[in-house]
Tab-separated table of C-alpha atoms in Angstrom:
chain	number	residue	atom	x	y	z
A	1	UNK	CA	70.949	14.112	84.129
A	2	UNK	CA	73.663	15.784	82.023
A	3	UNK	CA	72.783	13.465	79.099
A	4	UNK	CA	69.111	14.410	79.320
A	5	UNK	CA	70.001	18.097	79.523
A	6	UNK	CA	72.252	17.769	76.477
A	7	UNK	CA	69.450	16.073	74.553
A	8	UNK	CA	66.895	18.707	75.559
A	9	UNK	CA	69.408	21.438	74.736
A	10	UNK	CA	70.008	19.972	71.273
A	11	UNK	CA	66.274	19.718	70.554
A	12	UNK	CA	65.719	23.238	71.852
A	13	UNK	CA	68.547	24.579	69.695
A	14	UNK	CA	67.147	23.031	66.520
A	15	UNK	CA	63.653	24.359	67.127
A	16	UNK	CA	64.848	27.775	68.277
A	17	UNK	CA	67.203	28.042	65.300
A	18	UNK	CA	64.413	27.238	62.869
A	19	UNK	CA	62.022	29.710	64.412
A	20	UNK	CA	64.669	32.458	64.526
A	21	UNK	CA	65.595	31.994	60.876
A	22	UNK	CA	61.919	32.212	59.956
A	23	UNK	CA	61.556	35.378	62.018
A	24	UNK	CA	64.420	37.044	60.200
A	25	UNK	CA	62.834	36.072	56.913
A	26	UNK	CA	65.846	34.011	55.906
A	27	UNK	CA	67.002	30.429	56.102
A	28	UNK	CA	70.184	28.417	56.373
A	29	UNK	CA	73.506	30.177	56.200
A	30	UNK	CA	72.038	33.550	55.157
A	31	UNK	CA	70.049	33.619	58.400
A	32	UNK	CA	73.196	32.963	60.425
A	33	UNK	CA	75.031	35.775	58.636
A	34	UNK	CA	72.154	38.153	59.326
A	35	UNK	CA	72.099	37.148	62.995
A	36	UNK	CA	75.837	37.751	63.382
A	37	UNK	CA	75.484	41.183	61.787
A	38	UNK	CA	72.650	42.115	64.153
A	39	UNK	CA	74.677	40.918	67.163
A	40	UNK	CA	77.680	43.030	66.086
A	41	UNK	CA	75.445	46.097	65.782
A	42	UNK	CA	74.071	45.401	69.282
A	43	UNK	CA	77.660	45.315	70.588
A	44	UNK	CA	78.412	48.688	68.962
A	45	UNK	CA	75.294	50.268	70.465
A	46	UNK	CA	76.110	48.827	73.899
A	47	UNK	CA	79.731	50.030	73.773
A	48	UNK	CA	78.691	53.567	72.805
A	49	UNK	CA	75.910	53.611	75.396
A	50	UNK	CA	78.296	52.545	78.168
A	51	UNK	CA	80.901	55.083	77.044
A	52	UNK	CA	78.364	57.906	77.413
A	53	UNK	CA	77.132	56.468	80.722
A	54	UNK	CA	80.621	56.380	82.256
A	55	UNK	CA	81.301	59.863	80.895
A	56	UNK	CA	78.383	61.303	82.834
A	57	UNK	CA	79.191	59.210	85.912
A	58	UNK	CA	82.721	60.652	85.887
A	59	UNK	CA	81.666	64.297	85.692
A	60	UNK	CA	78.580	64.097	87.917
A	61	UNK	CA	80.427	64.609	91.256
A	62	UNK	CA	82.196	67.682	89.870
A	63	UNK	CA	79.034	69.085	88.275
A	64	UNK	CA	77.137	68.557	91.526
A	65	UNK	CA	79.904	70.211	93.526
A	66	UNK	CA	80.003	73.203	91.169
A	67	UNK	CA	76.290	73.718	91.820
A	68	UNK	CA	76.820	73.635	95.609
A	69	UNK	CA	75.612	70.081	96.290
A	70	UNK	CA	77.176	68.571	99.441
A	71	UNK	CA	78.046	64.895	99.917
A	72	UNK	CA	74.748	64.045	101.622
A	73	UNK	CA	72.616	65.509	98.848
A	74	UNK	CA	74.889	63.931	96.252
A	75	UNK	CA	74.030	60.594	97.871
A	76	UNK	CA	70.341	61.460	97.477
A	77	UNK	CA	70.993	62.255	93.804
A	78	UNK	CA	72.624	58.847	93.268
A	79	UNK	CA	69.832	57.090	95.145
A	80	UNK	CA	67.239	58.866	92.993
A	81	UNK	CA	68.879	57.504	89.850
A	82	UNK	CA	69.067	54.027	91.392
A	83	UNK	CA	65.373	54.024	92.322
A	84	UNK	CA	64.364	55.192	88.836
A	85	UNK	CA	66.429	52.421	87.227
A	86	UNK	CA	64.995	49.879	89.662
A	87	UNK	CA	61.420	50.869	88.817
A	88	UNK	CA	62.043	51.088	85.086
A	89	UNK	CA	63.976	47.847	84.586
A	90	UNK	CA	61.010	45.479	84.503
A	91	UNK	CA	58.797	47.952	82.600
A	92	UNK	CA	61.528	48.312	79.983
A	93	UNK	CA	61.717	44.519	79.655
A	94	UNK	CA	57.963	44.184	79.129
A	95	UNK	CA	58.121	46.991	76.586
A	96	UNK	CA	60.788	45.024	74.694
A	97	UNK	CA	58.588	41.904	74.749
A	98	UNK	CA	55.562	43.775	73.407
A	99	UNK	CA	57.113	46.165	70.900
A	100	UNK	CA	60.389	44.489	69.985
A	101	UNK	CA	64.059	44.856	70.869
A	102	UNK	CA	64.644	47.644	68.331
A	103	UNK	CA	61.869	49.788	69.813
A	104	UNK	CA	63.318	49.168	73.283
A	105	UNK	CA	66.824	50.206	72.192
A	106	UNK	CA	65.404	53.357	70.585
A	107	UNK	CA	63.539	54.137	73.822
A	108	UNK	CA	66.739	53.674	75.845
A	109	UNK	CA	68.825	55.879	73.536
A	110	UNK	CA	66.100	58.536	73.382
A	111	UNK	CA	65.991	58.563	77.187
A	112	UNK	CA	69.774	58.970	77.212
A	113	UNK	CA	69.500	61.894	74.812
A	114	UNK	CA	66.895	63.532	77.058
A	115	UNK	CA	69.065	63.032	80.139
A	116	UNK	CA	72.147	64.561	78.514
A	117	UNK	CA	70.075	67.476	77.206
A	118	UNK	CA	68.709	68.179	80.686
A	119	UNK	CA	72.196	67.815	82.202
A	120	UNK	CA	73.546	70.382	79.733
A	121	UNK	CA	70.863	72.801	80.951
A	122	UNK	CA	71.389	72.027	84.664
A	123	UNK	CA	72.431	75.352	86.144
A	124	UNK	CA	70.723	74.704	89.485
A	125	UNK	CA	70.270	71.806	91.909
A	126	UNK	CA	66.549	71.222	91.092
A	127	UNK	CA	67.385	70.979	87.382
A	128	UNK	CA	70.170	68.506	88.144
A	129	UNK	CA	67.712	66.276	90.031
A	130	UNK	CA	65.202	66.694	87.194
A	131	UNK	CA	67.837	65.485	84.704
A	132	UNK	CA	67.799	62.081	86.420
A	133	UNK	CA	64.163	61.383	85.451
A	134	UNK	CA	64.845	59.975	81.935
A	135	UNK	CA	67.076	57.392	83.623
A	136	UNK	CA	63.943	55.330	84.287
A	137	UNK	CA	64.160	53.979	80.712
A	138	UNK	CA	67.943	54.101	80.183
A	139	UNK	CA	68.660	50.375	79.830
A	140	UNK	CA	71.041	50.000	76.916
A	141	UNK	CA	72.639	46.753	78.120
A	142	UNK	CA	69.311	44.928	78.714
A	143	UNK	CA	68.222	46.169	75.278
A	144	UNK	CA	71.330	44.709	73.654
A	145	UNK	CA	70.894	41.520	75.692
A	146	UNK	CA	67.330	41.257	74.384
A	147	UNK	CA	68.532	41.483	70.772
A	148	UNK	CA	71.173	38.805	71.385
A	149	UNK	CA	68.732	36.537	73.223
A	150	UNK	CA	66.250	36.740	70.340
A	151	UNK	CA	68.701	35.868	67.552
A	152	UNK	CA	70.905	33.229	69.217
A	153	UNK	CA	70.312	29.567	69.901
A	154	UNK	CA	70.553	28.355	73.526
A	155	UNK	CA	74.038	26.917	72.980
A	156	UNK	CA	75.309	30.241	71.571
A	157	UNK	CA	73.653	32.493	74.125
A	158	UNK	CA	76.103	32.404	77.046
A	159	UNK	CA	79.084	33.159	74.787
A	160	UNK	CA	77.276	35.942	72.927
A	161	UNK	CA	76.037	37.531	76.148
A	162	UNK	CA	79.510	37.169	77.661
A	163	UNK	CA	81.023	39.224	74.856
A	164	UNK	CA	78.996	42.190	76.077
A	165	UNK	CA	81.586	42.367	78.845
A	166	UNK	CA	84.032	43.573	76.200
A	167	UNK	CA	81.667	46.481	75.577
A	168	UNK	CA	81.655	47.143	79.326
A	169	UNK	CA	85.447	47.315	79.390
A	170	UNK	CA	85.502	49.629	76.375
A	171	UNK	CA	82.882	51.829	78.058
A	172	UNK	CA	84.810	52.118	81.328
A	173	UNK	CA	88.088	53.019	79.660
A	174	UNK	CA	86.867	55.291	76.863
A	175	UNK	CA	84.133	56.923	78.955
A	176	UNK	CA	86.460	57.717	81.871
A	177	UNK	CA	89.227	59.058	79.618
A	178	UNK	CA	86.950	61.017	77.294
A	179	UNK	CA	84.877	62.467	80.124
A	180	UNK	CA	87.954	63.574	82.031
A	181	UNK	CA	89.581	65.113	78.948
A	182	UNK	CA	86.479	67.034	77.826
A	183	UNK	CA	85.598	68.299	81.307
A	184	UNK	CA	89.122	69.619	81.988
A	185	UNK	CA	90.144	70.835	78.508
A	186	UNK	CA	86.799	72.175	77.256
A	187	UNK	CA	84.140	72.588	79.964
A	188	UNK	CA	82.281	70.632	82.610
A	189	UNK	CA	79.267	70.492	80.278
A	190	UNK	CA	81.190	69.303	77.184
A	191	UNK	CA	80.657	65.565	77.932
A	192	UNK	CA	76.893	66.170	78.064
A	193	UNK	CA	76.932	67.583	74.528
A	194	UNK	CA	78.914	64.586	73.279
A	195	UNK	CA	76.542	62.216	75.093
A	196	UNK	CA	73.520	63.955	73.552
A	197	UNK	CA	74.836	63.716	69.987
A	198	UNK	CA	76.159	60.185	70.537
A	199	UNK	CA	72.825	58.934	71.861
A	200	UNK	CA	71.051	60.371	68.812
A	201	UNK	CA	73.573	58.551	66.584
A	202	UNK	CA	72.797	55.350	68.502
A	203	UNK	CA	69.111	55.813	67.671
A	204	UNK	CA	70.001	56.083	63.981
A	205	UNK	CA	72.150	52.936	64.160
A	206	UNK	CA	69.290	50.987	65.785
A	207	UNK	CA	66.740	52.191	63.204
A	208	UNK	CA	68.931	51.322	60.213
A	209	UNK	CA	70.612	48.054	61.264
A	210	UNK	CA	68.374	46.343	63.852
A	211	UNK	CA	65.344	44.475	62.394
A	212	UNK	CA	61.972	45.782	63.535
A	213	UNK	CA	61.198	42.361	65.023
A	214	UNK	CA	63.919	40.000	66.226
A	215	UNK	CA	61.716	37.790	68.400
A	216	UNK	CA	60.211	34.530	67.054
A	217	UNK	CA	56.794	35.275	65.575
A	218	UNK	CA	55.124	32.485	67.510
A	219	UNK	CA	55.957	34.221	70.802
A	220	UNK	CA	55.352	37.792	69.718
A	221	UNK	CA	51.625	38.211	70.203
A	222	UNK	CA	51.284	36.558	73.572
A	223	UNK	CA	52.011	39.669	75.613
A	224	UNK	CA	50.889	42.258	73.077
A	225	UNK	CA	47.955	43.516	75.131
A	226	UNK	CA	49.242	42.796	78.638
A	227	UNK	CA	50.144	45.489	81.168
A	228	UNK	CA	53.680	46.855	81.119
A	229	UNK	CA	53.942	46.429	84.882
A	230	UNK	CA	52.311	43.596	86.799
A	231	UNK	CA	53.356	42.002	90.071
A	232	UNK	CA	51.397	38.936	89.028
A	233	UNK	CA	53.522	38.610	85.887
A	234	UNK	CA	56.743	38.863	87.901
A	235	UNK	CA	55.525	36.151	90.275
A	236	UNK	CA	54.503	33.997	87.285
A	237	UNK	CA	58.019	34.172	85.871
A	238	UNK	CA	59.531	33.293	89.225
A	239	UNK	CA	57.472	30.086	89.313
A	240	UNK	CA	59.183	28.549	86.278
A	241	UNK	CA	61.546	25.679	87.224
A	242	UNK	CA	64.845	26.933	88.606
A	243	UNK	CA	64.121	30.639	88.107
A	244	UNK	CA	63.638	31.641	91.746
A	245	UNK	CA	66.666	29.663	92.935
A	246	UNK	CA	69.035	31.066	90.292
A	247	UNK	CA	67.710	34.605	90.756
A	248	UNK	CA	68.359	34.418	94.509
A	249	UNK	CA	71.951	33.351	93.811
A	250	UNK	CA	72.303	36.221	91.314
A	251	UNK	CA	71.106	38.791	93.869
A	252	UNK	CA	73.017	37.688	96.941
A	253	UNK	CA	76.304	36.330	95.532
A	254	UNK	CA	77.472	39.758	94.396
A	255	UNK	CA	75.668	41.900	96.976
A	256	UNK	CA	78.581	42.374	99.438
A	257	UNK	CA	80.948	43.259	96.566
A	258	UNK	CA	78.284	45.630	95.240
A	259	UNK	CA	78.173	47.382	98.614
A	260	UNK	CA	81.972	47.651	98.571
A	261	UNK	CA	81.997	49.151	95.067
A	262	UNK	CA	79.398	51.747	96.042
A	263	UNK	CA	81.666	52.861	98.900
A	264	UNK	CA	84.807	52.577	96.758
A	265	UNK	CA	85.209	56.312	96.108
A	266	UNK	CA	85.452	56.867	99.867
A	267	UNK	CA	87.511	53.706	100.512
A	268	UNK	CA	89.999	54.640	97.781
A	269	UNK	CA	90.641	57.974	99.512
A	270	UNK	CA	90.509	56.936	103.168
A	271	UNK	CA	91.793	53.348	103.148
A	272	UNK	CA	94.078	53.247	100.098
A	273	UNK	CA	95.038	56.938	100.150
A	274	UNK	CA	94.591	57.394	96.391
A	275	UNK	CA	94.305	60.678	94.537
A	276	UNK	CA	91.609	61.253	91.907
A	277	UNK	CA	94.025	60.537	89.044
A	278	UNK	CA	95.176	57.284	90.643
A	279	UNK	CA	91.553	56.201	91.132
A	280	UNK	CA	91.048	56.805	87.410
A	281	UNK	CA	93.995	54.539	86.622
A	282	UNK	CA	92.489	51.860	88.853
A	283	UNK	CA	89.179	52.078	86.996
A	284	UNK	CA	91.016	51.721	83.680
A	285	UNK	CA	92.771	48.638	85.088
A	286	UNK	CA	89.343	47.179	85.871
A	287	UNK	CA	88.230	47.933	82.325
A	288	UNK	CA	91.200	46.095	80.828
A	289	UNK	CA	90.591	43.113	83.137
A	290	UNK	CA	86.930	43.070	82.143
A	291	UNK	CA	87.799	42.994	78.449
A	292	UNK	CA	90.373	40.222	78.932
A	293	UNK	CA	88.127	38.014	81.080
A	294	UNK	CA	85.024	38.410	78.923
A	295	UNK	CA	86.858	38.138	75.638
A	296	UNK	CA	89.206	35.245	76.358
A	297	UNK	CA	87.872	33.338	79.362
A	298	UNK	CA	84.104	33.430	79.885
A	299	UNK	CA	83.114	32.564	76.315
A	300	UNK	CA	85.540	29.635	76.073
A	301	UNK	CA	84.437	28.167	79.411
A	302	UNK	CA	80.792	28.564	78.394
A	303	UNK	CA	81.434	26.331	75.374
A	304	UNK	CA	83.169	23.585	77.380
A	305	UNK	CA	81.326	23.454	80.728
A	306	UNK	CA	77.711	23.158	81.802
A	307	UNK	CA	76.051	26.314	83.083
A	308	UNK	CA	75.441	24.868	86.555
A	309	UNK	CA	79.146	24.002	86.831
A	310	UNK	CA	80.089	27.576	85.916
A	311	UNK	CA	77.508	28.971	88.338
A	312	UNK	CA	78.999	26.937	91.196
A	313	UNK	CA	82.508	27.952	90.101
A	314	UNK	CA	81.672	31.673	90.125
A	315	UNK	CA	80.141	31.441	93.596
A	316	UNK	CA	83.148	29.488	94.921
A	317	UNK	CA	85.582	32.051	93.472
A	318	UNK	CA	83.460	34.823	94.996
A	319	UNK	CA	83.944	33.174	98.401
A	320	UNK	CA	87.722	33.175	97.861
A	321	UNK	CA	87.551	36.842	96.867
A	322	UNK	CA	85.788	37.529	100.159
A	323	UNK	CA	88.633	35.916	102.120
A	324	UNK	CA	91.164	37.958	100.153
A	325	UNK	CA	89.276	41.194	100.826
A	326	UNK	CA	89.100	40.417	104.533
A	327	UNK	CA	92.912	40.162	104.608
A	328	UNK	CA	93.529	43.076	102.209
A	329	UNK	CA	95.718	45.928	103.460
A	330	UNK	CA	97.071	47.848	100.431
A	331	UNK	CA	95.933	48.867	96.968
A	332	UNK	CA	98.373	46.325	95.497
A	333	UNK	CA	96.549	43.564	97.364
A	334	UNK	CA	93.342	44.874	95.823
A	335	UNK	CA	94.851	44.818	92.318
A	336	UNK	CA	95.645	41.108	92.800
A	337	UNK	CA	92.198	40.342	94.219
A	338	UNK	CA	90.615	42.214	91.294
A	339	UNK	CA	91.541	39.387	88.880
A	340	UNK	CA	89.346	36.663	90.453
A	341	UNK	CA	86.815	39.354	91.399
A	342	UNK	CA	86.267	40.396	87.785
A	343	UNK	CA	86.191	36.744	86.693
A	344	UNK	CA	83.532	35.778	89.246
A	345	UNK	CA	81.475	38.910	88.650
A	346	UNK	CA	81.530	38.496	84.846
A	347	UNK	CA	80.836	34.768	84.956
A	348	UNK	CA	77.963	35.114	87.427
A	349	UNK	CA	76.272	37.860	85.407
A	350	UNK	CA	76.640	36.051	82.078
A	351	UNK	CA	75.620	32.579	83.246
A	352	UNK	CA	72.633	33.663	85.334
A	353	UNK	CA	71.280	35.828	82.496
A	354	UNK	CA	71.691	32.912	80.089
A	355	UNK	CA	70.045	30.391	82.435
A	356	UNK	CA	67.124	32.664	83.293
A	357	UNK	CA	66.311	33.621	79.690
A	358	UNK	CA	66.305	29.947	78.709
A	359	UNK	CA	64.026	29.022	81.611
A	360	UNK	CA	61.127	31.254	80.498
A	361	UNK	CA	59.141	31.359	77.229
A	362	UNK	CA	60.630	33.453	74.415
A	363	UNK	CA	57.738	35.911	74.819
A	364	UNK	CA	59.002	36.732	78.330
A	365	UNK	CA	62.759	37.028	77.802
A	366	UNK	CA	62.616	40.827	77.794
A	367	UNK	CA	60.777	40.888	81.104
A	368	UNK	CA	63.273	38.417	82.579
A	369	UNK	CA	66.206	40.535	81.420
A	370	UNK	CA	64.468	43.578	82.890
A	371	UNK	CA	64.179	41.844	86.252
A	372	UNK	CA	67.867	40.859	86.056
A	373	UNK	CA	68.787	44.445	85.199
A	374	UNK	CA	67.030	45.628	88.377
A	375	UNK	CA	69.573	43.854	90.607
A	376	UNK	CA	72.269	46.503	90.214
A	377	UNK	CA	69.915	49.484	90.754
A	378	UNK	CA	68.591	47.711	93.854
A	379	UNK	CA	72.150	47.534	95.191
A	380	UNK	CA	72.696	51.216	94.356
A	381	UNK	CA	69.486	52.099	96.186
A	382	UNK	CA	70.177	50.313	99.489
A	383	UNK	CA	73.961	50.311	99.151
A	384	UNK	CA	74.879	53.779	100.450
A	385	UNK	CA	73.066	53.167	103.743
A	386	UNK	CA	74.167	49.558	104.387
A	387	UNK	CA	77.660	50.082	102.978
A	388	UNK	CA	78.140	53.223	105.050
A	389	UNK	CA	77.226	51.431	108.257
A	390	UNK	CA	79.528	48.472	107.492
A	391	UNK	CA	82.461	50.718	106.650
A	392	UNK	CA	82.102	53.081	109.609
A	393	UNK	CA	81.334	50.452	112.233
A	394	UNK	CA	83.433	47.465	111.125
A	395	UNK	CA	85.923	48.671	108.498
A	396	UNK	CA	86.847	47.458	105.008
A	397	UNK	CA	87.403	43.842	106.137
A	398	UNK	CA	83.689	43.541	106.984
A	399	UNK	CA	82.829	43.518	103.266
A	400	UNK	CA	85.218	40.600	102.763
A	401	UNK	CA	83.895	38.536	105.667
A	402	UNK	CA	80.299	39.131	104.535
A	403	UNK	CA	81.225	38.117	100.982
A	404	UNK	CA	82.909	34.952	102.262
A	405	UNK	CA	80.016	33.844	104.488
A	406	UNK	CA	77.265	34.579	101.963
A	407	UNK	CA	78.970	32.760	99.093
A	408	UNK	CA	80.033	29.750	101.168
A	409	UNK	CA	76.377	29.369	102.107
A	410	UNK	CA	75.273	29.719	98.471
A	411	UNK	CA	77.932	27.246	97.315
A	412	UNK	CA	76.726	24.588	99.760
A	413	UNK	CA	73.149	25.318	98.675
A	414	UNK	CA	74.035	24.841	94.982
A	415	UNK	CA	75.866	21.586	95.718
A	416	UNK	CA	72.967	20.085	97.667
A	417	UNK	CA	70.006	21.443	95.683
A	418	UNK	CA	68.576	19.796	92.578
A	419	UNK	CA	67.722	22.864	90.523
A	420	UNK	CA	65.676	21.994	87.460
A	421	UNK	CA	66.830	23.979	84.433
A	422	UNK	CA	64.330	23.146	81.716
A	423	UNK	CA	64.636	25.156	78.501
A	424	UNK	CA	61.369	26.669	77.345
A	425	UNK	CA	60.331	26.428	73.709
A	426	UNK	CA	58.675	29.353	71.886
A	427	UNK	CA	55.010	29.261	72.828
């Protein structure tokens, strides 16, 4: 089976490489140089976008509190943003398929600019809720993933997508530090002004350095006149070999950890007894781990192991993380557990995105990435309710036991199942 997959992969790479070079209007080595340049620009846009995102996430609780929003209504505010992102993820992906990755990135950055502008004008609670509306199309990471997916061959994709984790680490660290500095030294609204200007600069970067069309020409016109949102289209994508099975693993493997992270602000205060500054240090620690794992581990493993092997490995490590969380008692225990946690989380996200974009036609990769991007907003939407019940009724260890049981079940499923992972050619 592995020999057949290798053969199919090789054939797919040659065809995809040829089509991509033709799309860029170049051939041979010049096309490869152009692709690398475009990928680097996508990384820059993603890093800046995440920096601004974490800036606003850091100041939002304080801005909400200054406007008189209590903890319950702040939860509603977070849920509103999660629902908007959930609804917009697939639509954004279809938009990228129909109008190109550059247009999608511009839409995302323009939405970010609108959100920061509205936040800077939020002097009342209704205006603060209204500022969340542009979040429906704020999908900078899926936009960057779309660019990378279009210009890489199947064998390069997992490594290139994995490097986006470096951008995530940069965003966590720089966004948290910059947001905290500006809000305390200048004003609570200062980060919104920086985010507004930075998002406009991101638009300029995308216009100047991202080609108007990165997708293979042969797949471009297929979805040109189709609806931006269609349940039938989502179901069609799920019917491709292996897509439904891998997507289910993607959703459920990280769900218990996702619930834990949503409740982390409360857990860090109540269970670990951390102050706000110490929580900030912990987030920076996560950012450094993310950069290390994505930069030095995920990419190298992706080049030496099959994707199904890495998928099973990430699920197995997730199960071990669950056992560790169930036994966790101090913040130092959590710092140790964070190492395999970040590894499993990064590997699962990278490998599933790579597998799923290869399993559908090139004309549908944007939609597939949009569906993948909806997983996290879905967790943010249902998380506060489910996570709150777990924490109040059963304590922190309940997240660990749930993580252990879910991932042991998924690991057995992956060992026994024969998931077909055929790579689609450009149609």
